[in-house]
mmCIF file of C-alpha atoms and ligand atoms in Angstrom:
data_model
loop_
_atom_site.group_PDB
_atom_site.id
_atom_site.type_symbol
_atom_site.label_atom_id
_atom_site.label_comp_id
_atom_site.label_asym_id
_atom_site.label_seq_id
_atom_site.Cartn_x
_atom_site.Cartn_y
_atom_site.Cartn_z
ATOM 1 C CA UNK A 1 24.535 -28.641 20.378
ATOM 2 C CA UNK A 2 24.471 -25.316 20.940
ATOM 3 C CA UNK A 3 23.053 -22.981 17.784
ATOM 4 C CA UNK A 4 21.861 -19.240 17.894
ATOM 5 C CA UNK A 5 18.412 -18.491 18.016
ATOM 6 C CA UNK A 6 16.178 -15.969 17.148
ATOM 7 C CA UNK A 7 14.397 -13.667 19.656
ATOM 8 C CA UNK A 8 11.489 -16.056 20.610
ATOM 9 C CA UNK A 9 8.608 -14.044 19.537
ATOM 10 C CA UNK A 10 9.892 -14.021 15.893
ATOM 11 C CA UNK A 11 8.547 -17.295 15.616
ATOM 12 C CA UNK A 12 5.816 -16.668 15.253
ATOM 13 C CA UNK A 13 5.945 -14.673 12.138
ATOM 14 C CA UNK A 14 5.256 -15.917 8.700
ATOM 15 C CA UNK A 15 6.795 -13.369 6.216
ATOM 16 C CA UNK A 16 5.203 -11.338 3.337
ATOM 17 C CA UNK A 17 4.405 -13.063 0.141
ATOM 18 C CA UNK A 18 4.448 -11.113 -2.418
ATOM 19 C CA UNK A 19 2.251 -11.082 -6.035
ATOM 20 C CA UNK A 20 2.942 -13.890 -7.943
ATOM 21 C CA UNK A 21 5.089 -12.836 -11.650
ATOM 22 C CA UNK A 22 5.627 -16.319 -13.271
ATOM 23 C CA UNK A 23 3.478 -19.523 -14.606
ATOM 24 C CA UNK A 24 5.117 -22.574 -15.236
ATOM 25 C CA UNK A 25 4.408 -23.409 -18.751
ATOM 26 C CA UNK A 26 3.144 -19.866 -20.034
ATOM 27 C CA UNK A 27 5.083 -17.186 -21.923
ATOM 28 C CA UNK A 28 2.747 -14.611 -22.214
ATOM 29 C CA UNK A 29 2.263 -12.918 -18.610
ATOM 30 C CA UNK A 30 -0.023 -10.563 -17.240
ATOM 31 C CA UNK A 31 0.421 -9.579 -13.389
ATOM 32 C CA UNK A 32 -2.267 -8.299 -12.213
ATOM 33 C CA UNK A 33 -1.147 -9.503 -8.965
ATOM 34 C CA UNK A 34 0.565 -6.160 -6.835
ATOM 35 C CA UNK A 35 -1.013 -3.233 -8.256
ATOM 36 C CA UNK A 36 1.872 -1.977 -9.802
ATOM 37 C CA UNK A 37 1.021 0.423 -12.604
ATOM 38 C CA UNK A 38 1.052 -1.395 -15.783
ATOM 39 C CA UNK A 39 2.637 1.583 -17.809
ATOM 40 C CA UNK A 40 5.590 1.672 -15.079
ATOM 41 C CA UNK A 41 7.541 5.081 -14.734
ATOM 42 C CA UNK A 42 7.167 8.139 -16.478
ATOM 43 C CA UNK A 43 9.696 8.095 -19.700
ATOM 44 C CA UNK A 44 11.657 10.840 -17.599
ATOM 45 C CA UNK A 45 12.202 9.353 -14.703
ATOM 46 C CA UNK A 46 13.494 5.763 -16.978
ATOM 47 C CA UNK A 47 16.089 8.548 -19.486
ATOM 48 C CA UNK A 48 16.962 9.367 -15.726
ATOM 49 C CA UNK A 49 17.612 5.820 -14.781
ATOM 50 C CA UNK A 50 20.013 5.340 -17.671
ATOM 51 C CA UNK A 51 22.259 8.193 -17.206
ATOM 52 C CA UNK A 52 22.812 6.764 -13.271
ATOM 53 C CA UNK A 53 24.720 3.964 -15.092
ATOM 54 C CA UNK A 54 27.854 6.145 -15.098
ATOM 55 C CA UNK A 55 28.026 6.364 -11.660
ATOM 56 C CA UNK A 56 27.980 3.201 -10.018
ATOM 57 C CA UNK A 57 30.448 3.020 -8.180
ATOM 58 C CA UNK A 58 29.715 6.038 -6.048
ATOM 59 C CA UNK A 59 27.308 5.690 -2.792
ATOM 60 C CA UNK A 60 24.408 7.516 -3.373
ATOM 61 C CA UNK A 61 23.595 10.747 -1.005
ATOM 62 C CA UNK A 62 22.264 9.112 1.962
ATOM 63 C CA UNK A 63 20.722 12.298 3.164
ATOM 64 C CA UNK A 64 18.326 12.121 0.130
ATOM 65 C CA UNK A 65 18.889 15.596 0.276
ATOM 66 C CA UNK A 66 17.721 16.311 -3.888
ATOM 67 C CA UNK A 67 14.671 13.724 -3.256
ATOM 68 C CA UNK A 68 13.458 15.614 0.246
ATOM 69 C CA UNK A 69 13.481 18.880 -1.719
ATOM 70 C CA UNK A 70 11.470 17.915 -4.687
ATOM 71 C CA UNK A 71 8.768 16.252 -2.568
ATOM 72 C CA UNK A 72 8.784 19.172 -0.567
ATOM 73 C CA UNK A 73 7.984 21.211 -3.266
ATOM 74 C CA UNK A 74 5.624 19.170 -4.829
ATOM 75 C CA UNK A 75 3.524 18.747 -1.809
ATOM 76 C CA UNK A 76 4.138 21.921 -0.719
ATOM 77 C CA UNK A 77 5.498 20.566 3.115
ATOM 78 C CA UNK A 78 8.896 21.244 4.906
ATOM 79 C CA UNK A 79 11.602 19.446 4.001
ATOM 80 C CA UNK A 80 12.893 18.650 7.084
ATOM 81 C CA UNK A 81 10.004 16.700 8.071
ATOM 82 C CA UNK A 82 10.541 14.269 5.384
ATOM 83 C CA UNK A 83 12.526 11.152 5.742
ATOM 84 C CA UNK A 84 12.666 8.756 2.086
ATOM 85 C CA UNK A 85 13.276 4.383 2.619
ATOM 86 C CA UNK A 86 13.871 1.825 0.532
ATOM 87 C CA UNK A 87 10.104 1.467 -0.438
ATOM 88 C CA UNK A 88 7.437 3.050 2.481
ATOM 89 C CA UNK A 89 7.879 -0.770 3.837
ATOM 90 C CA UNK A 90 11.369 0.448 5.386
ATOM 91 C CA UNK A 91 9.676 3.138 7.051
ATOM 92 C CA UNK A 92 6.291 1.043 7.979
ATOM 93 C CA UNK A 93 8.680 -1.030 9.963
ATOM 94 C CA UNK A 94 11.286 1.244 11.013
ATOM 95 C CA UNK A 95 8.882 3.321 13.289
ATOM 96 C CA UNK A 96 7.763 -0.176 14.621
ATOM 97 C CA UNK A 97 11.340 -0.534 15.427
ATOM 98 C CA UNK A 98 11.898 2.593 16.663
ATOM 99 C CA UNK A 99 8.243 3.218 18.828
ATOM 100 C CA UNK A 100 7.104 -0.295 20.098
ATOM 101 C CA UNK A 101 8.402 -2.449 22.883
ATOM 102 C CA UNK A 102 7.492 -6.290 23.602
ATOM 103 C CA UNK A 103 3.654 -5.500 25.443
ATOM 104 C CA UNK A 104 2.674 -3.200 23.448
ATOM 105 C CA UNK A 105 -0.151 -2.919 21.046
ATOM 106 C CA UNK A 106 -0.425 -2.245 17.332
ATOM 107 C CA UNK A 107 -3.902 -1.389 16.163
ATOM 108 C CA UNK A 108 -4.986 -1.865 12.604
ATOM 109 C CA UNK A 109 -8.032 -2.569 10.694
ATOM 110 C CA UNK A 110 -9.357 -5.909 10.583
ATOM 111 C CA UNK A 111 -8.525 -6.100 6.839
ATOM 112 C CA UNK A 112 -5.327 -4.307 6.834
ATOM 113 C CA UNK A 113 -2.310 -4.218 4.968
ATOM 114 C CA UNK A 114 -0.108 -7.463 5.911
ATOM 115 C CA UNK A 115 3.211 -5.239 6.057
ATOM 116 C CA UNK A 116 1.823 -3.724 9.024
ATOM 117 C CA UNK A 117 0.835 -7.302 11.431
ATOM 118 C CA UNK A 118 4.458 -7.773 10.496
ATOM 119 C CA UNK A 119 5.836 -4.797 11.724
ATOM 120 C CA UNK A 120 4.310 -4.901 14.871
ATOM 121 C CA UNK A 121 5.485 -8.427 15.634
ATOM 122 C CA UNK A 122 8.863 -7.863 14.660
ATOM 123 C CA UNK A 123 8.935 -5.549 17.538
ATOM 124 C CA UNK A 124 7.427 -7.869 19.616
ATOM 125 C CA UNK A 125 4.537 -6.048 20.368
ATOM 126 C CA UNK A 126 0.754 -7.583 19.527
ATOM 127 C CA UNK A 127 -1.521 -6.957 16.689
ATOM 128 C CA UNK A 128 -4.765 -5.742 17.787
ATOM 129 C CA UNK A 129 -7.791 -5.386 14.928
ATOM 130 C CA UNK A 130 -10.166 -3.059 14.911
ATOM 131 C CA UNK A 131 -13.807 -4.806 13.274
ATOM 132 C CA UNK A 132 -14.442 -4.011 9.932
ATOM 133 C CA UNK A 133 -18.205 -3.465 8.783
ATOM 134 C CA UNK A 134 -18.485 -4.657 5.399
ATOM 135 C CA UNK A 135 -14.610 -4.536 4.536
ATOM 136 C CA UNK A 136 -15.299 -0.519 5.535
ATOM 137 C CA UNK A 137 -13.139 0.218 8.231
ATOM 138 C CA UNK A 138 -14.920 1.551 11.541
ATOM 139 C CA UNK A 139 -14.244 4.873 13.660
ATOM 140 C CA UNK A 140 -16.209 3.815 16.598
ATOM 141 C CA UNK A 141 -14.284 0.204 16.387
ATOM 142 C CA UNK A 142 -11.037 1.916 16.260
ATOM 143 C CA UNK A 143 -11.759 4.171 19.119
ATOM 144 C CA UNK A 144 -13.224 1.405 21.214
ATOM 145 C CA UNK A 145 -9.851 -0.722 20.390
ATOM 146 C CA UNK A 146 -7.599 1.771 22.184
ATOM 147 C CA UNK A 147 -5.972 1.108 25.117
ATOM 148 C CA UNK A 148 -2.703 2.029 27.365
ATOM 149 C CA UNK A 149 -0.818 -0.319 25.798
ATOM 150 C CA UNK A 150 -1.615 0.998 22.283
ATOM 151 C CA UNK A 151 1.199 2.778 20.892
ATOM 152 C CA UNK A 152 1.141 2.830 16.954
ATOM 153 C CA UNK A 153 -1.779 3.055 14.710
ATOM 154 C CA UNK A 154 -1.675 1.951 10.999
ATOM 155 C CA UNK A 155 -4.365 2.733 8.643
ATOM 156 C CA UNK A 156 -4.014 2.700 4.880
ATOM 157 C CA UNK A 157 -6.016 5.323 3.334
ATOM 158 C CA UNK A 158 -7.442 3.724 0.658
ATOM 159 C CA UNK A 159 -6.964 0.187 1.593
ATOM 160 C CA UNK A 160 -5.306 -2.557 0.485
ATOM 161 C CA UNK A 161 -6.721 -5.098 -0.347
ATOM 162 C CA UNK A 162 -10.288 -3.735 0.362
ATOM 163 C CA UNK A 163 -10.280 -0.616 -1.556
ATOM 164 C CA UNK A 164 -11.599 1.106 0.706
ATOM 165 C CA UNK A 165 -11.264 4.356 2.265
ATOM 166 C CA UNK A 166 -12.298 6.823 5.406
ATOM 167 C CA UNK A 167 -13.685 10.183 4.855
ATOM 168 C CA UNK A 168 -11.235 12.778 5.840
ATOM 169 C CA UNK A 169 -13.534 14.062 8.470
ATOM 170 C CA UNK A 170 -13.854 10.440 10.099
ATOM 171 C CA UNK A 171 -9.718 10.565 10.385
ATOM 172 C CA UNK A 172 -9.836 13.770 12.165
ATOM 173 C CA UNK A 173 -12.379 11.814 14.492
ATOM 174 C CA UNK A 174 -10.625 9.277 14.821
ATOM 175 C CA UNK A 175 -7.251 11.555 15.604
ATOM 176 C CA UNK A 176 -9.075 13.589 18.409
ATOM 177 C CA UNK A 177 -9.322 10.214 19.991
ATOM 178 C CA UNK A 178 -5.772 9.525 19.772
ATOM 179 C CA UNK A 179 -3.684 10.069 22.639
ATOM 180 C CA UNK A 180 -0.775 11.942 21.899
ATOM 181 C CA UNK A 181 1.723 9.576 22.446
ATOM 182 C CA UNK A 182 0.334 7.108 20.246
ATOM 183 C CA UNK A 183 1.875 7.236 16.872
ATOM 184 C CA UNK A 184 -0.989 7.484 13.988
ATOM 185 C CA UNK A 185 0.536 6.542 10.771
ATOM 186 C CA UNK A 186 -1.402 7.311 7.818
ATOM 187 C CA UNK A 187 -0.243 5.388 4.388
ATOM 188 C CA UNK A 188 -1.650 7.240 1.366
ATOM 189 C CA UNK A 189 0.054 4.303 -0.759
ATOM 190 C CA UNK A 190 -2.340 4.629 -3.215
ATOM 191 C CA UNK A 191 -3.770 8.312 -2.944
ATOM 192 C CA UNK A 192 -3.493 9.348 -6.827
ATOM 193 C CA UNK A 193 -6.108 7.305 -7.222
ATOM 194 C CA UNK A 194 -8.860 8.269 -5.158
ATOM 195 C CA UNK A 195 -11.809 9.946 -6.796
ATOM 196 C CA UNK A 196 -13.946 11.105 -3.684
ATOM 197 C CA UNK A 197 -13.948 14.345 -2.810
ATOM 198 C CA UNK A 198 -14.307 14.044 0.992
ATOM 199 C CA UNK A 199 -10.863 12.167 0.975
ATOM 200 C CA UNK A 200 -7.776 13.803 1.788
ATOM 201 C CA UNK A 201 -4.047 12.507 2.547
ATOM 202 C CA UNK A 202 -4.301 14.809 5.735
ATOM 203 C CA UNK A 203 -1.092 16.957 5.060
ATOM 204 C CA UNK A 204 -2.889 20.023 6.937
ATOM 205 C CA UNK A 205 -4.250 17.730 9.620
ATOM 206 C CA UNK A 206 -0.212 16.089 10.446
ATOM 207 C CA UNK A 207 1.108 19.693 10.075
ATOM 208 C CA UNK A 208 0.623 20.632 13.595
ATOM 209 C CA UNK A 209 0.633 17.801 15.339
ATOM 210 C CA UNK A 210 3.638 15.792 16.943
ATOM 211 C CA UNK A 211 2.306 12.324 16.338
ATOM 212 C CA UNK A 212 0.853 11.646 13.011
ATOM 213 C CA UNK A 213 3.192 10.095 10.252
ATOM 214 C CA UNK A 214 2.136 9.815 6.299
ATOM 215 C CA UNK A 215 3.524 7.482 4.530
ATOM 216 C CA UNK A 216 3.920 7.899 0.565
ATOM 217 C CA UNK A 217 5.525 5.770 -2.206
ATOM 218 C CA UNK A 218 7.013 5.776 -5.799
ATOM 219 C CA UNK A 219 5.245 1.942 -5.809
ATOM 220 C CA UNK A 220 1.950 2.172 -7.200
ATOM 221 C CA UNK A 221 0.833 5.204 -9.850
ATOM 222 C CA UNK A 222 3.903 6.567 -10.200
ATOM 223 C CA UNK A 223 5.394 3.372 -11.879
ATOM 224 C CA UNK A 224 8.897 2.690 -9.424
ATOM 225 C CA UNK A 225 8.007 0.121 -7.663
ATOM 226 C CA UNK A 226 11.640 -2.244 -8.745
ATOM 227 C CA UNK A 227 13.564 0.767 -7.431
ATOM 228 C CA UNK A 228 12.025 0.751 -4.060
ATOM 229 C CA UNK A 229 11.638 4.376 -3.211
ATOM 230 C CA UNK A 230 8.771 5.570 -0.287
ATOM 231 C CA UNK A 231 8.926 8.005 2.020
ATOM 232 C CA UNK A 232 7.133 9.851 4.924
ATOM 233 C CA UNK A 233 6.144 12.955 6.539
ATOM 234 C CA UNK A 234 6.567 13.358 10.205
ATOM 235 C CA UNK A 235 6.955 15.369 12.824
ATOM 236 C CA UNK A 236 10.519 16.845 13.212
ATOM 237 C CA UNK A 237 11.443 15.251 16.446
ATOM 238 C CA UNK A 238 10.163 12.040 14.851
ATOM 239 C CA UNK A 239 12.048 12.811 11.425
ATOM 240 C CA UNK A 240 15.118 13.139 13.472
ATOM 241 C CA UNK A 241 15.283 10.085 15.264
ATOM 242 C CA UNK A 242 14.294 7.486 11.898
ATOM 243 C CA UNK A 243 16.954 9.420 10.187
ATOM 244 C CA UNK A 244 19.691 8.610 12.968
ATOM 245 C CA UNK A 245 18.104 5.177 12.942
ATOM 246 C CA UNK A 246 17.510 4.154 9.481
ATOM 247 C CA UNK A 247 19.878 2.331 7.383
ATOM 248 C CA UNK A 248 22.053 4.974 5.919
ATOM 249 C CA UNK A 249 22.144 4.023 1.885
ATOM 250 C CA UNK A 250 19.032 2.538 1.964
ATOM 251 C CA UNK A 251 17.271 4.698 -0.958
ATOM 252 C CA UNK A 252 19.887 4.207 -3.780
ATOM 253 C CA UNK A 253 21.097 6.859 -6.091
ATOM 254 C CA UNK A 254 18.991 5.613 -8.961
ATOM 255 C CA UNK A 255 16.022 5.528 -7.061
ATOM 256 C CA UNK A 256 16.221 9.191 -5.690
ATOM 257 C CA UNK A 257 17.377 10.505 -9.489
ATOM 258 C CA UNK A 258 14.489 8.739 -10.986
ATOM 259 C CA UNK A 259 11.508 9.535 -8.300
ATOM 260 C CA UNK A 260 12.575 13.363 -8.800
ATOM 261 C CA UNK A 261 11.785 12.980 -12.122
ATOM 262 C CA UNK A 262 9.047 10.594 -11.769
ATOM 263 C CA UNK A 263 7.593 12.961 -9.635
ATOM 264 C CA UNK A 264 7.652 16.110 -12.127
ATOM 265 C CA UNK A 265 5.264 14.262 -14.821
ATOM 266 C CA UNK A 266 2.028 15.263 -13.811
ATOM 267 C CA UNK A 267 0.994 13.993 -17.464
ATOM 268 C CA UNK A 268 1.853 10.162 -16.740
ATOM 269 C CA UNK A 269 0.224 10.282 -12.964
ATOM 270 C CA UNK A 270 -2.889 11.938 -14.716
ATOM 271 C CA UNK A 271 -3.404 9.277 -17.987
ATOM 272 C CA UNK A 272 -2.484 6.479 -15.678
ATOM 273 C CA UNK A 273 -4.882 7.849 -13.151
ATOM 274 C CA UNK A 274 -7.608 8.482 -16.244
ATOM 275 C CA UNK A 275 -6.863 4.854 -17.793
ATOM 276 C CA UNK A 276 -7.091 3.229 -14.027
ATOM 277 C CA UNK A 277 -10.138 4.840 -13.314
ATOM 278 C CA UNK A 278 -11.852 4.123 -16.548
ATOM 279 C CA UNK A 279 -11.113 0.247 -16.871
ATOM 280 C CA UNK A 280 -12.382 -0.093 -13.090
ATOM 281 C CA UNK A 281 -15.446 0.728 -13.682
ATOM 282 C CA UNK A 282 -15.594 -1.376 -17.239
ATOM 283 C CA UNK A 283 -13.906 -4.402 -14.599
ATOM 284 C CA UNK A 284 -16.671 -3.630 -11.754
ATOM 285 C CA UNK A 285 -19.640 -4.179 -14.250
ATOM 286 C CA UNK A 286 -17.974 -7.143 -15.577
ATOM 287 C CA UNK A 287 -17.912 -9.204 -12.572
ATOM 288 C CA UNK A 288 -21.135 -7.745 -10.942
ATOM 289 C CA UNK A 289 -22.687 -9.333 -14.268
ATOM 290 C CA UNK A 290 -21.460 -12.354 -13.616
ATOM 291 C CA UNK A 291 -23.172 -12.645 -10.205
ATOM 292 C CA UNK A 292 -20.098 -11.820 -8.240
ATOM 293 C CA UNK A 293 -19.213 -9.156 -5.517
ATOM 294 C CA UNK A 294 -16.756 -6.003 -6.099
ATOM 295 C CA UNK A 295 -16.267 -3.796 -3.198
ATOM 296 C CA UNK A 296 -16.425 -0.436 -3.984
ATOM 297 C CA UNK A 297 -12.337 0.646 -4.624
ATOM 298 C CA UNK A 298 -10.595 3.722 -4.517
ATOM 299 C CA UNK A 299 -7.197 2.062 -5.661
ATOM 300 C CA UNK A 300 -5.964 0.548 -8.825
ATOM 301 C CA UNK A 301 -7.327 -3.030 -7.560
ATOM 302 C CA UNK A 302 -10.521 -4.213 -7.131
ATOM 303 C CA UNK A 303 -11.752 -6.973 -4.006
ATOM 304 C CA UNK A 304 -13.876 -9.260 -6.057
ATOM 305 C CA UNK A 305 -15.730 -11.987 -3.992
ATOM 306 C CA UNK A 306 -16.947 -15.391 -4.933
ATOM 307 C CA UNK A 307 -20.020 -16.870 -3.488
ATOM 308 C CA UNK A 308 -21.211 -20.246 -2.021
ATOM 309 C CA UNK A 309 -23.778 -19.948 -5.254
ATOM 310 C CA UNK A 310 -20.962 -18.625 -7.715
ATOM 311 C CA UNK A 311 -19.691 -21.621 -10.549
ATOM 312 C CA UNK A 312 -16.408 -21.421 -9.905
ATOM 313 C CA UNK A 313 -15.062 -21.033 -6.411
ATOM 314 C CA UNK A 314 -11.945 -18.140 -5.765
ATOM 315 C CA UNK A 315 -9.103 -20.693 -5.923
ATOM 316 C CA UNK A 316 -10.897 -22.431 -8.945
ATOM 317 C CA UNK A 317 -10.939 -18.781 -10.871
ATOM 318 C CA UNK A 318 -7.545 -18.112 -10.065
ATOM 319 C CA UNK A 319 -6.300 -21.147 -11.696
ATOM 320 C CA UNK A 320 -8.410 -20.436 -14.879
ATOM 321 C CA UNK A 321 -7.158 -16.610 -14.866
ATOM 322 C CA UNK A 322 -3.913 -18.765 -14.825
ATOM 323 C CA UNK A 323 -4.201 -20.778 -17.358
ATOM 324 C CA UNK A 324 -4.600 -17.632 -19.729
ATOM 325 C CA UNK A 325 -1.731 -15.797 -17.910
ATOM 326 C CA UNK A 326 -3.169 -13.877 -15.964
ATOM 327 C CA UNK A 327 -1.880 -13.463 -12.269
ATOM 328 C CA UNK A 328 -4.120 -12.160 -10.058
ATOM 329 C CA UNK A 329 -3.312 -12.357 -6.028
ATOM 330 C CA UNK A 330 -5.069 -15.340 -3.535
ATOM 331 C CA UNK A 331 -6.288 -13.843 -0.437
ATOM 332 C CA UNK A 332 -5.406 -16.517 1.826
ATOM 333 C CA UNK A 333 -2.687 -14.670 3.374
ATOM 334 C CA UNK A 334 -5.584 -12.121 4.544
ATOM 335 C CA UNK A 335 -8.041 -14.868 5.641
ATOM 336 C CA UNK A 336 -10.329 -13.696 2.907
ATOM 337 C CA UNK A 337 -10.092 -17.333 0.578
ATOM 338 C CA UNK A 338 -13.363 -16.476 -1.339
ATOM 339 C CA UNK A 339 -11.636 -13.407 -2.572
ATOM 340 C CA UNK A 340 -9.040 -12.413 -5.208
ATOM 341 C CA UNK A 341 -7.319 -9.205 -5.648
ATOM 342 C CA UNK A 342 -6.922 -7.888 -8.896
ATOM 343 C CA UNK A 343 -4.554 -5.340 -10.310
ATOM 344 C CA UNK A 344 -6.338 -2.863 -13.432
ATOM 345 C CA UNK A 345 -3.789 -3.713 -16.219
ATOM 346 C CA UNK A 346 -3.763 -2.129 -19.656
ATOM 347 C CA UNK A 347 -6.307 -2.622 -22.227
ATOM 348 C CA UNK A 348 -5.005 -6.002 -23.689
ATOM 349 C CA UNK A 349 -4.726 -7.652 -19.849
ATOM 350 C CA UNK A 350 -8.323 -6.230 -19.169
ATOM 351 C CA UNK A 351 -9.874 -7.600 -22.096
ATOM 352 C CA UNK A 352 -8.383 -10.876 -21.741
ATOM 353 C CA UNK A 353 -9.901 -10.806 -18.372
ATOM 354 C CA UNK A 354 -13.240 -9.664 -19.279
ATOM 355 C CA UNK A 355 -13.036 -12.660 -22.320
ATOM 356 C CA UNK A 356 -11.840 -15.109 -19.581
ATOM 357 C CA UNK A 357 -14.467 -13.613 -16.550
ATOM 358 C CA UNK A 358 -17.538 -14.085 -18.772
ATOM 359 C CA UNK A 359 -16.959 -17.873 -18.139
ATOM 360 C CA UNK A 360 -17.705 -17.656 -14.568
ATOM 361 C CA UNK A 361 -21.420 -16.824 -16.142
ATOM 362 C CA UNK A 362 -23.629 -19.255 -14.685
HETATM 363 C C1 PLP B 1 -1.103 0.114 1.551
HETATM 364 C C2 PLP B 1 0.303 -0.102 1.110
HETATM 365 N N1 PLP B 1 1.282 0.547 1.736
HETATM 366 C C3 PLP B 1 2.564 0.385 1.400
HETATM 367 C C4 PLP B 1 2.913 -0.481 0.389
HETATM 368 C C5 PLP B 1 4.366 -0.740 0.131
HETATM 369 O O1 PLP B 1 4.882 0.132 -0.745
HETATM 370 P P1 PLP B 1 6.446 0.170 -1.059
HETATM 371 O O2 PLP B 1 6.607 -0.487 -2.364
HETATM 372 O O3 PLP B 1 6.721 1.644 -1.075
HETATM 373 O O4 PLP B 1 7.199 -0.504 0.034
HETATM 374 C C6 PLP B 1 1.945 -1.177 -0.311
HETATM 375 C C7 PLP B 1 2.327 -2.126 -1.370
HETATM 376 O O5 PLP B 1 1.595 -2.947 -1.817
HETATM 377 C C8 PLP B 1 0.603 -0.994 0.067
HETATM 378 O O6 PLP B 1 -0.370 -1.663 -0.546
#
């Protein structure tokens, strides 16, 4: 019998699995599994939440027009150039949708963030990954990766799940090398947290160019990430067509009322920033101790390794973290299964984990 079927190479995609949130059998929880930020949303942004309640039954403003002007102003770039989604995933894949054909190339890192693989597919174009030395992303790898058929470049800067992230002045390399009708998408996902001073989001560098695309979200330090609310900067021509494209309502009206505000309390970006960046360097120490190997992060995650010589093997450490409540995130998805991700959680998760990591002590 006839039954309708799905365009052939969507087959061949798995789907995104997200952080784990529940164990069967334990009440207490700590996910430390999708580097959320354990304090959520400023208080602002949640009074801001509550007073949506009244108005329910209205559509939101689907031109985000309050949102576009507040990130504007905050990051000091033009409104027009800024189109908000229903987390930065909507966007990640929307200029998939709207830039790639079936033969075309995607390029990421080798280690990259699984939205993008997805992305691409869904367009039916391929994934192509660009070597990684030492879960640092490569300029020379990326350049060498390009070809006619490329058409989109993703890079998160820093990287999830490595941590990792490229010197400003290796982007611009990397961007000279970039023909211009390539689209380079930079996602600062998880900018607030980076402490090096040769990073940079590269506002200044997408400003004048008609092919670079930053992706931001309200995910990670500033608390939203249940309200899905991301957005990006583009180029106006670029801006124009995702807004024509994009699904009208997609940001809803709590989402845009509460990132405003969310986005006004410098004071909750800078303690969560402070408490992040504190307790990752307590966390790093801790499982270095223990004969174990933490890449070097810039996010509010660390990539912690386990060895052929360490006691316990990744899977085996997950299911003690487990046992304790603690979720942290398997890296099988990533093809890295002697690695787990872990979210910095607030002082009571961290010393939990600390209590529980000293275990793995051979
Ligand atoms: C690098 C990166 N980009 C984008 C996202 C997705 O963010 P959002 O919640 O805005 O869709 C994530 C979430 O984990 C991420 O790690």
């Amino acid at each position: 019998m006839k039954k309708p079927e799905p365009k052939k190479y969507l087959n061949a995609i798995k789907g995104y699995k997200g952080g784990l949130s529940k164990i069967e059998g334990v009440d207490k929880i700590y996910k430390l599994s999708s580097n959320e930020n354990p304090f959520g949303p400023s208080s602002n942004a949640i009074a801001e939440y509550a007073k949506v309640s009244s108005d329910l039954g209205l559509y939101p403003d689907s031109s985000n027009a309050a949102l576009k002007l507040a990130i504007s102003s905050k990051y000091s770039i033009d409104s027009d150039r800024i189109v908000c989604g229903c987390g930065s995933d909507e966007i990640l894949h929307l200029l998939a949708r709207v830039y790639l054909d079936e033969g075309n190339q995607g390029l990421v890192s080798e280690n990259a963030f699984a939205v993008y693989p997805l992305a691409i597919q869904s367009s039916g174009a391929t994934v192509v990954r660009a070597k990684e030395e030492n879960f640092q992303p490569n300029i020379d790898n990326f350049i060498s990766s390009l070809t006619d058929e490329t058409k989109i470049i993703y890079i998160a800067n820093p990287n999830n799940p490595t941590g990792s992230y490229i010197k400003f002045d290796e982007i611009e390399r990397l961007n000279r090398s970039v023909p211009n009708d390539v689209l380079f998408v930079i996602d600062a996902a998880y900018s607030e947290y980076v402490e090096e001073k040769d990073y940079s989001i590269g506002f200044e560098l997408a400003k004048d160019s008609e092919n670079i695309v930053i992706t931001k979200t309200f995910s990670k330090a500033f608390g939203l990430a249940g309200l899905r609310v991301g957005w990006a900067y583009c180029p106006k021509k670029i801006a124009e067509k995702l807004d024509i494209l994009k699904v009208p309502f997609s940001v809803n009206t709590a989402a845009q009322m509460a990132a405003i505000s969310a986005l006004e309390d410098d004071d909750h970006i800078n303690f969560s920033v402070e408490h992040n960046s504190k307790w990752k360097k307590i966390l790093n120490d801790c499982f270095a101790e223990v004969g174990l190997i933490v890449y070097p992060s810039q996010c509010n995650f660390i990539l912690v390794e386990f060895l052929e010589s360490s006691k316990f093997s990744a899977k085996e450490a997950y299911h003690l973290l487990s046992s304790k409540g603690i979720i942290v995130r398997e890296m099988e998805e990533y093809n890295l299964p002697n690695c787990l991700r872990i979210t910095i959680g607030k002082e009571e998760a961290n010393l939990l984990l600390i209590e529980t990591v000293n275990a793995f002590k051979k």
